[in-house]
């Protein structure tokens, strides 16, 4: 039986990295690495400038969250990503000082994480 999944990799620090596709407002696809962060409780986090460059729609609301750097207010965008060969409309949080694109634990509500560092196996299925 064919199983739908997305393969990932462990970086030098042992972090979990998955390639995802961000879809721009004019329907171009940009492939980017995203780090799965189990401390991040939403779907996706990216830099505000990237979200605006993608042409993603900013909602009128914002979200305040506790981070390692303190309480930060994030902008909320509606974006489209290509994840596991599916186009999904998601809520993405944007911040000015975000360096990495983060996938949050909400993905683990719909995908099963398989991670075996010793065997170099990493996937969401």
Coordinates of N, CA and C in Angstrom, one line a residue:
X1 N 0.8 -1.2 0.0 CA 0.0 0.0 0.0 C 0.9 1.2 0.0
X2 N 0.6 2.2 -0.9 CA 1.3 3.5 -0.9 C 1.0 4.4 0.2
X3 N 2.0 4.9 0.9 CA 1.8 5.8 2.0 C 2.3 7.2 1.6
X4 N 1.4 8.2 1.9 CA 1.8 9.5 1.6 C 2.7 10.0 2.7
X5 N 3.9 10.6 2.3 CA 4.8 11.1 3.4 C 5.7 12.1 2.8
X6 N 6.4 12.8 3.7 CA 7.4 13.7 3.3 C 8.7 13.4 4.1
X7 N 9.8 13.1 3.3 CA 11.1 12.8 3.9 C 11.8 14.0 4.4
X8 N 12.5 13.9 5.4 CA 13.3 15.0 6.0 C 14.8 14.5 6.2
X9 N 15.5 15.4 6.9 CA 16.9 15.1 7.2 C 17.3 15.7 8.5
X10 N 18.3 15.1 9.1 CA 18.9 15.7 10.3 C 20.0 16.6 9.9
X11 N 20.0 17.9 10.4 CA 21.2 18.7 10.1 C 22.3 18.4 11.0
X12 N 23.4 19.2 11.0 CA 24.6 18.9 11.8 C 24.3 19.0 13.3
X13 N 23.3 19.8 13.6 CA 23.0 20.0 15.1 C 22.0 18.9 15.5
X14 N 21.5 18.1 14.5 CA 20.5 17.1 14.9 C 19.1 17.6 14.8
X15 N 18.9 18.8 14.3 CA 17.6 19.3 14.1 C 16.8 18.6 12.9
X16 N 15.5 18.6 13.0 CA 14.7 18.0 12.0 C 14.3 18.9 10.9
X17 N 14.8 18.7 9.7 CA 14.6 19.6 8.6 C 13.8 18.9 7.5
X18 N 12.7 19.6 7.0 CA 11.9 19.1 5.9 C 11.8 20.2 4.8
X19 N 11.9 19.7 3.6 CA 11.7 20.7 2.4 C 10.2 20.8 2.2
X20 N 9.8 22.1 2.2 CA 8.4 22.4 1.9 C 8.3 23.4 0.7
X21 N 7.2 23.5 0.1 CA 7.0 24.5 -1.0 C 6.1 25.6 -0.5
X22 N 6.6 26.8 -0.7 CA 5.8 28.0 -0.4 C 5.2 28.5 -1.8
X23 N 3.9 28.8 -1.8 CA 3.3 29.2 -3.1 C 3.0 30.7 -3.0
X24 N 3.6 31.4 -4.0 CA 3.4 32.8 -4.0 C 2.0 33.2 -4.5
X25 N 1.7 34.5 -4.4 CA 0.4 34.9 -4.9 C 0.2 34.8 -6.4
X26 N 1.3 34.8 -7.1 CA 1.2 34.5 -8.6 C 1.4 33.1 -8.9
X27 N 1.3 32.2 -7.9 CA 1.3 30.7 -8.1 C 2.7 30.1 -8.4
X28 N 3.8 30.9 -8.2 CA 5.1 30.3 -8.3 C 5.4 29.5 -7.0
X29 N 6.2 28.4 -7.2 CA 6.6 27.5 -6.1 C 8.0 27.8 -5.7
X30 N 8.2 28.0 -4.4 CA 9.6 28.2 -3.9 C 9.8 27.1 -2.8
X31 N 10.8 26.3 -3.1 CA 11.2 25.3 -2.2 C 12.1 25.8 -1.1
X32 N 11.8 25.5 0.2 CA 12.6 26.0 1.3 C 12.8 24.9 2.3
X33 N 13.9 25.0 3.1 CA 14.0 24.1 4.2 C 13.2 24.7 5.4
X34 N 12.6 23.8 6.2 CA 11.8 24.2 7.4 C 12.2 23.3 8.5
X35 N 12.4 23.9 9.7 CA 12.8 23.2 10.8 C 11.6 22.8 11.7
X36 N 11.4 21.5 12.0 CA 10.3 21.1 12.9 C 10.7 21.5 14.3
X37 N 9.9 22.4 14.9 CA 10.2 22.8 16.2 C 9.0 22.5 17.1
X38 N 9.2 21.5 18.0 CA 8.1 21.0 18.9 C 7.8 22.0 20.0
X39 N 8.6 23.1 20.1 CA 8.2 24.1 21.1 C 7.3 25.2 20.5
X40 N 7.1 25.1 19.1 CA 6.3 26.1 18.4 C 4.9 25.4 18.2
X41 N 3.9 26.1 18.7 CA 2.6 25.4 18.8 C 1.6 25.8 17.7
X42 N 2.1 26.4 16.6 CA 1.2 26.7 15.5 C 1.7 26.0 14.3
X43 N 1.2 26.4 13.1 CA 1.5 25.7 11.8 C 2.9 26.0 11.2
X44 N 3.1 27.4 11.0 CA 4.3 27.8 10.3 C 4.7 29.2 10.8
X45 N 6.0 29.4 10.9 CA 6.5 30.7 11.3 C 7.6 31.1 10.3
X46 N 7.5 32.3 9.9 CA 8.5 32.8 8.9 C 8.7 34.3 9.1
X47 N 9.7 34.8 8.4 CA 10.0 36.3 8.5 C 8.9 37.1 7.8
X48 N 8.5 38.2 8.4 CA 7.5 39.1 7.8 C 7.8 39.5 6.3
X49 N 9.1 39.8 6.1 CA 9.5 40.2 4.8 C 9.3 39.1 3.7
X50 N 9.6 37.8 4.1 CA 9.3 36.7 3.2 C 7.8 36.5 2.9
X51 N 7.0 36.6 4.0 CA 5.6 36.5 3.8 C 5.1 37.6 2.8
X52 N 5.5 38.8 3.0 CA 5.1 39.9 2.1 C 5.7 39.7 0.7
X53 N 6.9 39.2 0.5 CA 7.5 38.9 -0.8 C 6.7 37.8 -1.5
X54 N 6.1 36.9 -0.7 CA 5.3 35.8 -1.3 C 3.9 36.3 -1.7
X55 N 3.6 37.5 -1.2 CA 2.3 38.1 -1.5 C 1.2 37.4 -0.7
X56 N 1.5 36.8 0.4 CA 0.5 36.2 1.3 C -0.3 37.3 2.0
X57 N -1.5 37.0 2.2 CA -2.5 38.0 2.7 C -2.3 38.1 4.2
X58 N -2.2 39.3 4.7 CA -2.1 39.5 6.2 C -3.5 39.7 6.7
X59 N -3.8 39.0 7.7 CA -5.1 39.2 8.4 C -5.1 40.4 9.3
X60 N -6.2 40.9 9.8 CA -6.2 42.0 10.6 C -5.8 41.7 12.1
X61 N -5.7 40.4 12.4 CA -5.4 40.0 13.8 C -3.9 39.8 13.9
X62 N -3.5 39.7 15.2 CA -2.1 39.4 15.5 C -2.2 38.4 16.6
X63 N -1.0 37.7 16.9 CA -1.0 36.8 18.0 C 0.2 37.0 18.9
X64 N 0.0 37.1 20.2 CA 1.1 37.3 21.1 C 1.4 35.9 21.7
X65 N 2.8 35.6 21.6 CA 3.2 34.3 22.1 C 4.5 34.5 22.9
X66 N 4.6 33.6 23.9 CA 5.8 33.5 24.7 C 6.9 32.7 23.9
X67 N 8.0 33.3 23.7 CA 9.1 32.7 23.0 C 10.4 32.7 24.0
X68 N 11.4 32.1 23.5 CA 12.7 32.1 24.3 C 13.2 33.5 24.5
X69 N 12.8 34.4 23.6 CA 13.3 35.8 23.7 C 12.3 36.7 24.4
X70 N 11.2 36.1 25.0 CA 10.2 36.9 25.7 C 8.9 36.8 24.9
X71 N 7.9 37.7 25.3 CA 6.6 37.7 24.6 C 6.7 38.6 23.4
X72 N 6.3 38.0 22.2 CA 6.4 38.7 20.9 C 5.1 38.7 20.3
X73 N 4.7 39.8 19.6 CA 3.5 39.9 18.8 C 3.8 39.5 17.4
X74 N 3.2 38.5 16.8 CA 3.4 38.1 15.5 C 2.2 38.5 14.6
X75 N 2.5 38.8 13.4 CA 1.5 39.1 12.4 C 1.0 37.7 11.9
X76 N -0.3 37.7 11.4 CA -0.9 36.5 10.9 C -1.2 36.6 9.5
X77 N -0.7 35.6 8.7 CA -0.9 35.6 7.3 C -1.7 34.3 6.9
X78 N -2.3 34.4 5.7 CA -2.9 33.3 5.1 C -2.0 32.9 4.0
X79 N -1.5 31.7 4.0 CA -0.6 31.3 2.9 C -1.0 29.9 2.4
X80 N -0.4 29.6 1.2 CA -0.5 28.3 0.6 C 0.8 27.6 0.6
X81 N 0.9 26.4 1.1 CA 2.1 25.7 1.0 C 1.9 24.3 0.3
X82 N 2.9 23.8 -0.3 CA 2.9 22.5 -0.9 C 3.6 21.6 0.2
X83 N 2.8 20.7 0.7 CA 3.3 19.8 1.8 C 2.8 18.4 1.5
X84 N 3.7 17.5 1.3 CA 3.4 16.1 1.0 C 2.5 16.0 -0.3
X85 N 2.9 16.8 -1.3 CA 2.2 16.8 -2.6 C 0.8 17.4 -2.5
X86 N 0.4 18.0 -1.5 CA -0.9 18.7 -1.3 C -0.7 20.2 -1.1
X87 N -1.6 20.9 -1.8 CA -1.6 22.4 -1.5 C -2.5 22.6 -0.4
X88 N -2.0 23.3 0.6 CA -2.8 23.5 1.8 C -2.8 25.0 2.1
X89 N -4.0 25.5 2.5 CA -4.1 26.9 2.9 C -3.9 26.8 4.4
X90 N -2.9 27.6 4.9 CA -2.6 27.5 6.3 C -2.5 28.9 6.9
X91 N -2.5 29.0 8.2 CA -2.2 30.2 9.0 C -0.8 30.2 9.3
X92 N -0.1 31.3 8.9 CA 1.3 31.4 9.2 C 1.6 32.6 10.0
X93 N 2.5 32.5 11.0 CA 2.8 33.6 11.8 C 4.1 34.3 11.3
X94 N 4.2 35.6 11.3 CA 5.3 36.3 10.8 C 5.9 37.2 11.9
X95 N 7.3 37.2 11.9 CA 8.0 38.1 12.8 C 9.1 38.8 12.1
X96 N 9.5 39.9 12.6 CA 10.6 40.7 12.0 C 12.0 40.1 12.1
X97 N 12.2 39.4 13.2 CA 13.6 38.9 13.4 C 13.7 37.4 13.3
X98 N 12.8 36.8 12.5 CA 12.8 35.3 12.3 C 13.8 35.0 11.3
X99 N 14.7 34.0 11.6 CA 15.8 33.6 10.7 C 15.5 32.3 10.0
X100 N 14.8 31.4 10.7 CA 14.5 30.1 10.1 C 13.0 30.0 9.9
X101 N 12.6 29.2 8.9 CA 11.2 28.8 8.8 C 10.9 27.7 9.7
X102 N 9.9 27.8 10.5 CA 9.6 26.7 11.5 C 8.3 26.1 11.1
X103 N 8.3 24.8 11.2 CA 7.0 24.0 11.2 C 6.7 23.7 12.7
X104 N 5.4 23.9 13.1 CA 5.1 23.7 14.5 C 4.4 22.4 14.7
X105 N 4.1 22.1 16.0 CA 3.6 20.8 16.4 C 2.1 20.6 15.9
X106 N 1.5 21.6 15.3 CA 0.1 21.3 14.8 C 0.2 20.3 13.7
X107 N 1.4 20.2 13.0 CA 1.5 19.2 11.9 C 1.4 17.8 12.5
X108 N 1.8 17.6 13.7 CA 1.7 16.3 14.4 C 0.3 15.9 14.7
X109 N -0.6 16.8 14.5 CA -2.0 16.4 14.7 C -2.6 15.7 13.5
X110 N -1.9 15.9 12.3 CA -2.4 15.3 11.1 C -1.4 14.4 10.4
X111 N -0.1 14.4 10.9 CA 1.0 13.6 10.3 C 1.7 12.9 11.5
X112 N 2.1 11.7 11.2 CA 2.9 10.9 12.2 C 4.4 11.2 11.9
X113 N 5.1 11.5 13.0 CA 6.5 11.7 12.9 C 7.3 10.4 13.1
X114 N 8.1 10.1 12.2 CA 9.0 8.9 12.3 C 10.4 9.4 12.3
X115 N 11.1 9.3 13.4 CA 12.5 9.8 13.5 C 13.4 8.8 14.2
X116 N 14.4 8.3 13.5 CA 15.4 7.4 14.0 C 16.8 7.9 13.6
X117 N 17.4 8.6 14.5 CA 18.7 9.3 14.2 C 19.7 8.2 13.8
X118 N 19.8 7.1 14.5 CA 20.8 6.1 14.3 C 20.7 5.5 12.9
X119 N 19.5 5.4 12.3 CA 19.3 4.9 11.0 C 19.1 6.0 9.9
X120 N 19.2 7.2 10.4 CA 19.1 8.4 9.5 C 17.7 8.4 8.7
X121 N 16.7 8.0 9.5 CA 15.3 8.0 9.0 C 14.5 9.1 9.6
X122 N 14.0 10.0 8.8 CA 13.1 11.1 9.2 C 12.0 11.3 8.2
X123 N 10.8 11.3 8.7 CA 9.7 11.5 7.7 C 8.4 11.9 8.5
X124 N 7.6 12.6 7.8 CA 6.2 12.8 8.3 C 5.3 12.1 7.4
X125 N 4.5 11.2 8.0 CA 3.6 10.4 7.2 C 2.2 10.4 7.7

